[in-house]
CSV table of C-alpha atoms in Angstrom, one decimal:
chain,number,residue,atom,x,y,z
A,410,MET,CA,38.3,175.2,-110.7
A,411,ALA,CA,41.0,176.9,-108.7
A,412,LYS,CA,40.6,177.0,-105.0
A,413,GLU,CA,39.6,180.3,-103.2
A,414,ARG,CA,42.8,181.5,-101.5
A,415,VAL,CA,42.4,185.3,-101.0
A,416,ILE,CA,39.9,187.2,-99.0
A,417,GLN,CA,39.7,190.8,-100.2
A,418,PHE,CA,38.1,193.6,-98.3
A,419,GLY,CA,37.2,196.2,-100.9
A,420,GLU,CA,35.7,196.0,-104.4
A,421,GLY,CA,36.5,199.4,-105.8
A,422,GLY,CA,38.5,200.3,-108.9
A,423,PHE,CA,41.9,200.5,-107.2
A,424,LEU,CA,42.0,196.9,-106.0
A,425,ARG,CA,40.5,195.6,-109.2
A,426,GLY,CA,43.0,197.6,-111.2
A,427,PHE,CA,46.0,196.6,-109.1
A,428,VAL,CA,45.9,193.6,-106.8
A,429,ASP,CA,43.3,191.5,-108.8
A,430,TYR,CA,45.2,192.2,-112.0
A,431,PHE,CA,48.4,190.7,-110.6
A,432,LEU,CA,46.5,187.7,-109.1
A,433,TYR,CA,44.9,187.1,-112.5
A,434,LYS,CA,48.3,187.3,-114.2
A,435,LEU,CA,49.8,184.8,-111.7
A,436,ASN,CA,47.1,182.3,-112.7
A,437,GLU,CA,47.5,183.1,-116.4
A,438,LYS,CA,51.3,182.6,-116.2
A,439,GLY,CA,50.8,179.3,-114.4
A,440,VAL,CA,53.0,180.2,-111.4
A,441,TRP,CA,50.1,180.3,-108.8
A,442,GLU,CA,46.6,179.1,-108.7
A,443,GLY,CA,43.8,180.7,-106.8
A,444,LYS,CA,40.6,182.7,-106.7
A,445,VAL,CA,39.6,185.8,-104.8
A,446,VAL,CA,36.5,186.3,-102.6
A,447,ILE,CA,35.6,189.9,-102.2
A,448,VAL,CA,34.0,191.1,-98.9
A,449,GLN,CA,32.1,194.4,-99.3
A,450,PRO,CA,33.4,196.5,-96.3
A,451,ILE,CA,30.7,199.1,-96.0
A,452,GLU,CA,26.9,198.8,-96.2
A,453,LYS,CA,26.6,200.5,-99.6
A,454,GLY,CA,28.9,198.9,-102.1
A,455,MET,CA,29.3,197.2,-105.4
A,456,CYS,CA,28.6,193.5,-104.5
A,457,ASP,CA,25.3,193.4,-106.5
A,458,MET,CA,27.0,195.0,-109.6
A,459,LEU,CA,29.8,192.5,-109.4
A,460,SER,CA,27.5,189.5,-108.9
A,461,ALA,CA,25.4,190.6,-111.9
A,462,GLN,CA,28.5,190.3,-114.1
A,463,ASN,CA,29.7,187.0,-112.6
A,464,CYS,CA,32.5,189.1,-110.9
A,465,GLU,CA,34.2,189.6,-114.3
A,466,TYR,CA,35.3,192.9,-115.9
A,467,ASN,CA,37.7,194.4,-118.3
A,468,LEU,CA,40.8,196.5,-117.3
A,469,TYR,CA,42.5,198.9,-119.6
A,470,LEU,CA,46.1,199.7,-118.8
A,471,ARG,CA,47.1,202.8,-120.7
A,472,GLY,CA,50.2,205.0,-120.7
A,473,ILE,CA,53.7,205.5,-121.9
A,474,GLU,CA,56.3,202.7,-121.3
A,475,ASN,CA,59.9,203.1,-122.5
A,476,GLY,CA,58.7,206.0,-124.7
A,477,GLU,CA,56.0,203.9,-126.4
A,478,VAL,CA,52.3,204.4,-126.0
A,479,VAL,CA,50.7,201.3,-124.5
A,480,ASN,CA,47.0,200.5,-124.5
A,481,GLU,CA,46.3,197.0,-123.2
A,482,ARG,CA,43.0,195.3,-122.3
A,483,THR,CA,42.7,192.4,-119.9
A,484,HIS,CA,39.5,190.4,-119.2
A,485,ILE,CA,39.8,189.6,-115.5
A,486,ASP,CA,38.0,186.6,-114.0
A,487,VAL,CA,40.0,185.9,-110.9
A,488,ILE,CA,37.2,186.9,-108.5
A,489,SER,CA,34.9,183.9,-107.7
A,490,ARG,CA,32.2,185.7,-105.7
A,491,CYS,CA,31.4,188.8,-103.7
A,492,VAL,CA,30.0,188.5,-100.1
A,493,ASN,CA,28.0,191.3,-98.5
A,494,PRO,CA,28.3,190.9,-94.7
A,495,TYR,CA,25.4,193.2,-94.2
A,496,THR,CA,23.0,190.9,-96.0
A,497,GLN,CA,25.0,187.6,-95.9
A,498,ASN,CA,26.6,187.6,-92.5
A,499,ASP,CA,26.5,183.8,-92.1
A,500,GLU,CA,28.2,183.5,-95.5
A,501,TYR,CA,30.8,186.0,-94.4
A,502,MET,CA,31.6,184.2,-91.2
A,503,LYS,CA,31.7,180.9,-93.0
A,504,LEU,CA,34.8,182.1,-94.8
A,505,ALA,CA,36.7,181.4,-91.6
A,506,GLU,CA,36.0,177.7,-92.1
A,507,ASN,CA,37.9,177.3,-95.4
A,508,PRO,CA,41.5,176.1,-94.7
A,509,ASP,CA,42.5,177.0,-98.3
A,510,PHE,CA,42.3,180.8,-97.5
A,511,ARG,CA,45.8,182.1,-96.9
A,512,PHE,CA,45.8,185.8,-97.7
A,513,ILE,CA,43.7,188.8,-96.6
A,514,ILE,CA,44.1,192.0,-98.7
A,515,SER,CA,42.3,195.2,-98.1
A,516,ASN,CA,41.8,198.8,-99.3
A,517,THR,CA,39.0,200.3,-97.3
A,518,THR,CA,40.2,203.8,-97.9
A,519,GLU,CA,42.4,205.7,-95.5
A,520,ALA,CA,39.5,206.1,-93.1
A,521,GLY,CA,38.8,202.3,-93.1
A,522,ILE,CA,41.5,201.3,-90.6
A,523,GLU,CA,39.9,202.8,-87.5
A,524,TYR,CA,39.1,201.8,-83.9
A,525,LEU,CA,35.6,202.7,-82.9
A,526,GLY,CA,35.4,200.8,-79.6
A,527,THR,CA,31.6,200.7,-79.8
A,528,GLU,CA,31.0,197.4,-81.5
A,529,SER,CA,30.3,194.0,-80.1
A,530,LEU,CA,31.6,190.5,-81.0
A,531,THR,CA,27.9,189.5,-81.8
A,532,ASP,CA,27.2,192.4,-84.2
A,533,LYS,CA,26.2,191.2,-87.6
A,534,PRO,CA,28.5,192.6,-88.8
A,535,ALA,CA,30.6,194.9,-86.7
A,536,LYS,CA,30.8,198.4,-88.3
A,537,SER,CA,34.5,199.0,-88.8
A,538,TYR,CA,36.9,197.0,-90.9
A,539,PRO,CA,39.2,196.0,-88.1
A,540,ALA,CA,36.3,194.9,-86.0
A,541,LYS,CA,34.8,192.8,-88.8
A,542,LEU,CA,38.2,191.2,-89.4
A,543,THR,CA,38.5,190.5,-85.7
A,544,GLN,CA,35.2,188.6,-85.8
A,545,LEU,CA,36.4,186.5,-88.7
A,546,LEU,CA,39.9,185.9,-87.2
A,547,TYR,CA,38.3,184.8,-83.9
A,548,LYS,CA,36.1,182.2,-85.5
A,549,ARG,CA,39.2,181.0,-87.5
A,550,PHE,CA,41.1,180.6,-84.2
A,551,GLN,CA,38.2,178.8,-82.5
A,552,LEU,CA,38.2,176.3,-85.4
A,553,GLY,CA,41.9,175.5,-84.8
A,554,LEU,CA,42.9,176.6,-88.3
A,555,PRO,CA,46.1,178.3,-89.4
A,556,GLY,CA,46.4,182.1,-89.5
A,557,PHE,CA,46.7,184.5,-92.5
A,558,ILE,CA,49.2,186.6,-94.3
A,559,ILE,CA,47.5,190.0,-94.1
A,560,ILE,CA,48.4,192.8,-96.5
A,561,PRO,CA,46.6,196.1,-96.1
A,562,CYS,CA,46.8,198.6,-99.1
A,563,GLU,CA,45.3,201.6,-97.4
A,564,LEU,CA,47.5,204.7,-98.0
A,565,ILE,CA,48.5,205.4,-94.4
A,566,ASP,CA,51.8,205.0,-92.7
A,567,ASN,CA,52.2,201.7,-90.8
A,568,ASN,CA,48.9,200.4,-92.2
A,569,ALA,CA,49.4,196.8,-91.1
A,570,GLY,CA,50.8,198.0,-87.7
A,571,PHE,CA,47.6,200.0,-87.0
A,572,LEU,CA,45.4,197.2,-88.3
A,573,LYS,CA,47.0,194.7,-85.9
A,574,GLU,CA,46.9,197.2,-83.0
A,575,TYR,CA,43.1,197.7,-83.5
A,576,ILE,CA,42.4,194.0,-83.8
A,577,LEU,CA,44.2,193.5,-80.4
A,578,LYS,CA,42.2,196.3,-78.9
A,579,TYR,CA,39.0,194.7,-80.0
A,580,ALA,CA,40.2,191.4,-78.5
A,581,SER,CA,40.7,193.2,-75.2
A,582,LEU,CA,37.4,195.1,-75.5
A,583,TRP,CA,35.5,191.8,-76.1
A,584,ASN,CA,37.5,189.9,-73.4
A,585,LEU,CA,38.7,187.3,-75.8
A,586,GLU,CA,41.1,184.7,-74.4
A,587,ALA,CA,44.9,185.1,-74.2
A,588,ASP,CA,45.4,182.2,-76.5
A,589,PHE,CA,43.6,184.2,-79.3
A,590,VAL,CA,46.1,187.1,-78.8
A,591,LYS,CA,48.9,184.6,-78.9
A,592,TRP,CA,47.5,183.2,-82.2
A,593,ILE,CA,47.3,186.7,-83.7
A,594,ASN,CA,50.9,187.4,-82.7
A,595,GLU,CA,52.3,184.0,-83.8
A,596,GLU,CA,50.1,182.6,-86.5
A,597,CYS,CA,49.2,185.7,-88.5
A,598,SER,CA,51.7,187.8,-90.5
A,599,PHE,CA,50.8,191.5,-90.8
A,600,CYS,CA,52.7,193.1,-93.7
A,601,ASN,CA,52.9,196.9,-94.1
A,602,SER,CA,52.7,197.9,-97.8
A,603,LEU,CA,53.0,200.8,-100.1
A,604,VAL,CA,51.0,200.8,-103.4
A,605,ASP,CA,51.7,203.0,-106.4
A,606,ARG,CA,49.6,203.0,-109.5
A,607,ILE,CA,47.3,205.7,-110.7
A,608,VAL,CA,43.9,203.9,-111.2
A,609,THR,CA,41.6,206.2,-113.1
A,610,GLY,CA,38.6,203.9,-112.6
A,611,TYR,CA,35.4,203.7,-114.7
A,612,PRO,CA,35.9,205.7,-117.9
A,613,ARG,CA,32.6,207.5,-118.0
A,614,ASP,CA,33.4,209.6,-121.1
A,615,GLU,CA,34.6,206.6,-123.1
A,616,ALA,CA,32.5,203.8,-121.8
A,617,GLU,CA,30.2,203.3,-124.9
A,618,THR,CA,33.2,203.4,-127.3
A,619,LEU,CA,35.0,200.8,-125.2
A,620,TRP,CA,31.8,198.6,-124.9
A,621,LYS,CA,31.7,198.5,-128.7
A,622,GLU,CA,35.4,197.5,-128.8
A,623,ILE,CA,34.8,194.7,-126.2
A,624,GLY,CA,31.5,193.6,-127.8
A,625,TYR,CA,29.2,194.0,-124.8
A,626,GLN,CA,28.2,196.4,-122.0
A,627,ASP,CA,30.7,196.2,-119.1
A,628,ASN,CA,29.4,198.3,-116.2
A,629,LEU,CA,32.6,197.4,-114.2
A,630,LEU,CA,35.1,198.7,-116.7
A,631,ASP,CA,38.3,199.8,-115.0
A,632,THR,CA,41.2,201.9,-116.3
A,633,ALA,CA,44.7,202.5,-114.9
A,634,GLU,CA,48.2,203.5,-115.9
A,635,ILE,CA,50.9,201.0,-116.9
A,636,PHE,CA,53.3,201.8,-114.1
A,637,HIS,CA,53.0,199.8,-110.9
A,638,LEU,CA,55.0,199.4,-107.7
A,639,TRP,CA,53.9,197.4,-104.7
A,640,VAL,CA,56.3,197.3,-101.7
A,641,ILE,CA,55.4,194.7,-99.1
A,642,GLU,CA,57.1,194.1,-95.7
A,643,GLY,CA,57.8,190.4,-95.4
A,644,HIS,CA,59.1,187.7,-97.6
A,645,HIS,CA,56.3,185.6,-99.1
A,646,GLU,CA,57.5,185.2,-102.7
A,647,ASP,CA,57.3,181.5,-102.2
A,648,GLU,CA,53.5,181.7,-101.7
A,649,LEU,CA,52.8,184.7,-104.0
A,650,PRO,CA,55.4,184.5,-106.8
A,651,PHE,CA,55.0,188.1,-108.1
A,652,ASN,CA,58.7,188.4,-109.0
A,653,LYS,CA,58.7,185.1,-110.8
A,654,ALA,CA,55.8,186.4,-112.9
A,655,GLY,CA,57.9,189.5,-113.7
A,656,TYR,CA,56.1,192.2,-111.7
A,657,ASN,CA,57.6,195.2,-109.9
A,658,ILE,CA,56.6,194.0,-106.5
A,659,VAL,CA,59.3,194.3,-103.7
A,660,TRP,CA,59.5,192.1,-100.7
A,661,THR,CA,61.4,194.0,-98.0
A,662,ASP,CA,62.1,194.3,-94.3
A,663,ASP,CA,61.3,198.0,-94.3
A,664,VAL,CA,58.8,199.9,-96.5
A,665,LYS,CA,59.9,203.4,-95.3
A,666,PRO,CA,62.7,204.2,-97.8
A,667,TYR,CA,60.3,203.4,-100.7
A,668,LYS,CA,57.6,205.6,-99.2
A,669,LYS,CA,60.1,208.4,-98.8
A,670,ARG,CA,61.2,208.1,-102.4
A,671,LYS,CA,57.6,208.1,-103.7
A,672,VAL,CA,56.4,211.0,-101.6
A,673,ARG,CA,59.5,213.2,-102.3
A,674,ILE,CA,59.7,212.5,-106.1
A,675,LEU,CA,56.2,211.8,-107.3
A,676,ASN,CA,54.1,213.8,-104.8
A,677,GLY,CA,56.8,216.4,-104.3
A,678,GLY,CA,57.1,216.8,-108.0
A,679,HIS,CA,53.4,217.4,-108.4
A,680,THR,CA,53.2,219.9,-105.5
A,681,SER,CA,56.3,221.9,-106.5
A,682,MET,CA,55.0,222.2,-110.1
A,683,VAL,CA,51.2,222.7,-110.2
A,684,LEU,CA,50.7,226.0,-108.4
A,685,GLY,CA,53.2,228.0,-110.5
A,686,ALA,CA,52.0,226.2,-113.6
A,687,TYR,CA,48.4,227.2,-112.9
A,688,LEU,CA,49.5,230.9,-112.4
A,689,TYR,CA,51.4,230.5,-115.7
A,690,GLY,CA,48.1,229.6,-117.5
A,691,LEU,CA,48.0,225.8,-117.7
A,692,THR,CA,45.2,223.5,-116.5
A,693,THR,CA,46.5,219.9,-116.6
A,694,VAL,CA,49.6,218.0,-115.8
A,695,GLY,CA,49.8,216.8,-119.4
A,696,GLU,CA,50.0,220.4,-120.6
A,697,CYS,CA,52.8,221.1,-118.1
A,698,LEU,CA,54.9,218.3,-119.6
A,699,LYS,CA,54.3,219.7,-123.1
A,700,ASP,CA,55.3,223.2,-122.2
A,701,GLU,CA,59.0,223.8,-122.5
A,702,THR,CA,59.4,226.2,-119.6
A,703,VAL,CA,57.3,224.4,-117.0
A,704,SER,CA,58.7,221.0,-118.1
A,705,LYS,CA,62.3,222.4,-117.5
A,706,PHE,CA,61.2,223.7,-114.1
A,707,LEU,CA,59.9,220.3,-113.1
A,708,LYS,CA,63.1,218.6,-114.3
A,709,LYS,CA,65.2,221.1,-112.3
A,710,CYS,CA,63.1,220.3,-109.2
A,711,LEU,CA,63.4,216.5,-109.7
A,712,PHE,CA,66.9,216.0,-111.0
A,713,ASP,CA,68.8,219.0,-109.6
A,714,GLU,CA,67.2,219.2,-106.1
A,715,ILE,CA,65.0,216.3,-105.0
A,716,VAL,CA,67.0,213.4,-106.3
A,717,PRO,CA,70.4,214.7,-105.2
A,718,THR,CA,69.0,215.3,-101.7
A,719,LEU,CA,67.8,211.6,-101.6
A,720,GLY,CA,71.3,210.4,-102.6
A,721,ASN,CA,71.3,210.5,-106.4
A,722,THR,CA,71.2,206.7,-106.7
A,723,GLU,CA,70.3,205.0,-110.0
A,724,THR,CA,67.1,203.8,-108.4
A,725,ASP,CA,66.1,207.4,-107.5
A,726,ILE,CA,67.0,208.7,-111.0
A,727,ASN,CA,65.1,205.8,-112.7
A,728,PHE,CA,62.0,206.5,-110.5
A,729,ALA,CA,62.1,210.2,-111.4
A,730,ASN,CA,62.3,209.3,-115.1
A,731,ALA,CA,59.3,207.0,-114.7
A,732,VAL,CA,57.4,209.8,-113.0
A,733,LEU,CA,58.0,212.1,-116.0
A,734,GLU,CA,56.6,209.3,-118.3
A,735,ARG,CA,53.6,208.9,-115.9
A,736,PHE,CA,52.9,212.7,-115.9
A,737,SER,CA,53.0,212.6,-119.7
A,738,ASN,CA,50.4,209.9,-119.9
A,739,PRO,CA,48.0,211.0,-122.7
A,740,PHE,CA,45.2,208.9,-121.3
A,741,ILE,CA,45.1,210.7,-117.9
A,742,LYS,CA,43.6,214.2,-117.6
A,743,HIS,CA,44.9,215.3,-114.2
A,744,LEU,CA,43.7,218.8,-113.4
A,745,LEU,CA,46.1,221.1,-111.6
A,746,LEU,CA,43.3,222.5,-109.4
A,747,SER,CA,42.6,218.9,-108.2
A,748,ILE,CA,46.2,218.4,-107.1
A,749,ALA,CA,46.2,221.9,-105.6
A,750,LEU,CA,43.6,220.9,-102.9
A,751,ASN,CA,45.0,221.5,-99.4
A,752,SER,CA,48.4,222.6,-100.8
A,753,VAL,CA,49.7,224.0,-97.5
A,754,SER,CA,49.7,220.7,-95.7
A,755,LYS,CA,50.9,218.9,-98.9
A,756,PHE,CA,53.8,221.3,-99.2
A,757,GLN,CA,54.8,220.6,-95.5
A,758,VAL,CA,54.9,216.9,-96.1
A,759,ARG,CA,56.0,216.6,-99.7
A,760,VAL,CA,58.3,219.5,-100.5
A,761,LEU,CA,59.6,221.2,-97.3
A,762,PRO,CA,61.6,218.2,-96.0
A,763,THR,CA,63.6,218.2,-99.3
A,764,ILE,CA,64.2,222.0,-99.0
A,765,LEU,CA,65.5,221.7,-95.5
A,766,GLU,CA,67.6,218.6,-96.2
A,767,TYR,CA,69.1,220.2,-99.3
A,768,LYS,CA,70.1,223.2,-97.2
A,769,GLU,CA,71.7,221.0,-94.6
A,770,LYS,CA,73.5,218.9,-97.2
A,771,PHE,CA,74.6,221.7,-99.6
A,772,GLY,CA,74.7,224.9,-97.5
A,773,ALA,CA,72.0,226.9,-99.4
A,774,TYR,CA,68.3,226.6,-100.2
A,775,PRO,CA,67.4,225.0,-103.5
A,776,PRO,CA,66.2,227.7,-105.9
A,777,ALA,CA,63.4,225.8,-107.8
A,778,LEU,CA,61.8,224.3,-104.7
A,779,THR,CA,62.1,227.5,-102.7
A,780,PHE,CA,60.6,229.3,-105.7
A,781,SER,CA,57.7,226.9,-105.6
A,782,MET,CA,56.9,228.1,-102.1
A,783,ALA,CA,56.7,231.7,-103.4
A,784,ALA,CA,54.3,230.3,-106.1
A,785,LEU,CA,52.2,228.7,-103.4
A,786,ILE,CA,51.8,232.0,-101.6
A,787,ALA,CA,50.9,233.8,-104.9
A,788,PHE,CA,48.4,231.0,-105.7
A,789,TYR,CA,46.7,231.4,-102.4
A,790,ARG,CA,46.2,235.1,-103.2
A,791,THR,CA,43.8,234.0,-106.0
A,792,ASP,CA,40.2,232.8,-105.6
A,793,ASN,CA,41.2,229.3,-106.8
A,794,ALA,CA,42.8,228.0,-103.6
A,795,ASN,CA,40.9,225.2,-101.9
A,796,ASP,CA,41.8,224.6,-98.3
A,797,GLY,CA,40.5,225.2,-94.8
A,798,GLU,CA,38.7,228.5,-94.4
A,799,GLU,CA,41.1,229.8,-91.8
A,800,ILE,CA,44.1,228.9,-94.0
A,801,MET,CA,42.7,230.5,-97.1
A,802,GLU,CA,41.8,233.7,-95.3
A,803,PHE,CA,45.2,234.0,-93.7
A,804,MET,CA,47.2,233.1,-96.8
A,805,LYS,CA,45.3,235.6,-98.9
A,806,ASN,CA,45.8,238.6,-96.6
A,807,ALA,CA,49.0,238.0,-94.5
A,808,SER,CA,52.4,239.2,-95.6
A,809,VAL,CA,55.0,236.7,-96.9
A,810,GLU,CA,56.9,237.2,-93.6
A,811,GLU,CA,53.8,236.4,-91.5
A,812,ILE,CA,53.1,233.3,-93.6
A,813,ILE,CA,56.7,232.0,-93.2
A,814,LYS,CA,56.4,232.5,-89.4
A,815,ARG,CA,53.4,230.1,-89.1
A,816,GLU,CA,55.2,227.1,-87.5
A,817,ASP,CA,51.8,225.3,-87.2
A,818,TYR,CA,51.6,225.4,-91.1
A,819,TRP,CA,55.2,224.2,-91.7
A,820,GLY,CA,55.9,222.0,-88.7
A,821,THR,CA,59.1,223.8,-87.9
A,822,ASP,CA,60.8,227.2,-87.8
A,823,ILE,CA,61.6,228.3,-91.4
A,824,THR,CA,62.0,232.1,-90.8
A,825,ASP,CA,65.5,231.7,-92.3
A,826,MET,CA,63.8,231.3,-95.7
A,827,THR,CA,61.9,234.6,-95.5
A,828,GLU,CA,64.3,236.7,-97.6
A,829,MET,CA,64.6,234.2,-100.4
A,830,VAL,CA,60.9,233.4,-100.6
A,831,SER,CA,60.1,237.2,-100.5
A,832,GLU,CA,62.4,237.9,-103.4
A,833,TYR,CA,60.9,235.1,-105.5
A,834,TYR,CA,57.3,236.3,-104.6
A,835,ASP,CA,58.2,239.9,-105.6
A,836,MET,CA,59.6,238.5,-108.9
A,837,ILE,CA,56.4,236.6,-109.7
A,838,LYS,CA,54.3,239.7,-108.9
A,839,SER,CA,56.4,242.2,-110.8
A,840,LEU,CA,57.6,240.1,-113.8
A,841,GLY,CA,54.8,237.5,-114.2
A,842,MET,CA,55.3,233.7,-114.1
A,843,LYS,CA,57.0,233.2,-117.4
A,844,GLU,CA,59.9,235.7,-116.8
A,845,ALA,CA,60.1,234.6,-113.2
A,846,TYR,CA,60.5,230.9,-114.3
A,847,GLU,CA,63.2,231.9,-116.8
A,848,LYS,CA,65.2,233.7,-114.0
A,849,VAL,CA,65.0,230.8,-111.5
A,850,LEU,CA,65.9,228.3,-114.3
A,851,ALA,CA,69.1,230.3,-114.9
A,852,GLU,CA,70.1,230.0,-111.3
A,853,LYS,CA,72.9,227.5,-110.4
A,854,GLU,CA,72.5,224.9,-107.7
A,855,ALA,CA,74.6,225.1,-104.5
A,856,TYR,CA,76.7,222.0,-105.3
């Protein structure tokens, strides 16, 4: 049996549909040999469910790849066991003793990487993930064993940087020796990472049909799209040969450009499209891609405004084309109102930077993305907006000019956009979304 080489904090659908899939495939392709031990990071988790199925499950990867519908099932058995530190704390701490462990991977949700400052080294276990990890690392250090390559997958900027910072804060809080801090800095490699795959999780509506196809009841069924991208700061292909196995996993010195591309194209594409599309009468992303008018609008946003602002490289264009395929995935029912949650803050992060950079680069505001801001205001006038109470109240009743003046909403002074946004807003109100779309689609770009 393969040796246990990976400690994984987190047992949810994402890690099982992403990281564990790749590790299984490395074993299957014969380029790496290893097993994963899962640590349940919070008190209520899925350890018992996993253990009941010998930590095995089926993953369906479904979507469109190169224009073809793909529906692939993989039976994954790369996880050797699951440890619950709340009921098996000795077993958890014993993981530090195994010299074969080399990697620590986590996805404890965005809230998981936190510093509480209230825990003790002797807690069984400490409450937060960074504190639990500090306990394990300290025991490893005391045993004189080598450090780890640590790859967090939580969706926050500088995820590994924050994790390391909090571990060092716990070392200080607990008065751990200077040699331990030196060991953390010199023996452990903390790798920022960016993950990109839509993992749709347990397919509740289809479970019984899929059980019949598999031949037995799998309570851990997982589903995800075909597309994947994992960008990892560091160069450890020699120890985890993802590229050799043929996967889209990038080892790099800087994850930031990849994050910018993903946020601007994928997330920015979503946010610029969904609010107008909802007002137009659609309910899902799939419907948007099938509708000629909304699909044209999205492509104008992506290929005429977002991608040129990023630099119009072949990589940007290919990523945007992949996003269109992903949005067209017939297996994913992505509701527009789900994406519309907290749209003001999303617009500030995902769309507005492109609008401002486009203006700086080409001398005028981009018509489609600026139109999407007018659509956002029109959407917040309805009863379907879902945001903070103060934001919803203000957006529903304030004038366009007053909304544009809210620097706390937009992060900067954008009053220069008032006239253009007002014109588009009046167009939406007087002509309706369909005719307003047609007018903005006919507008030429500034370059």
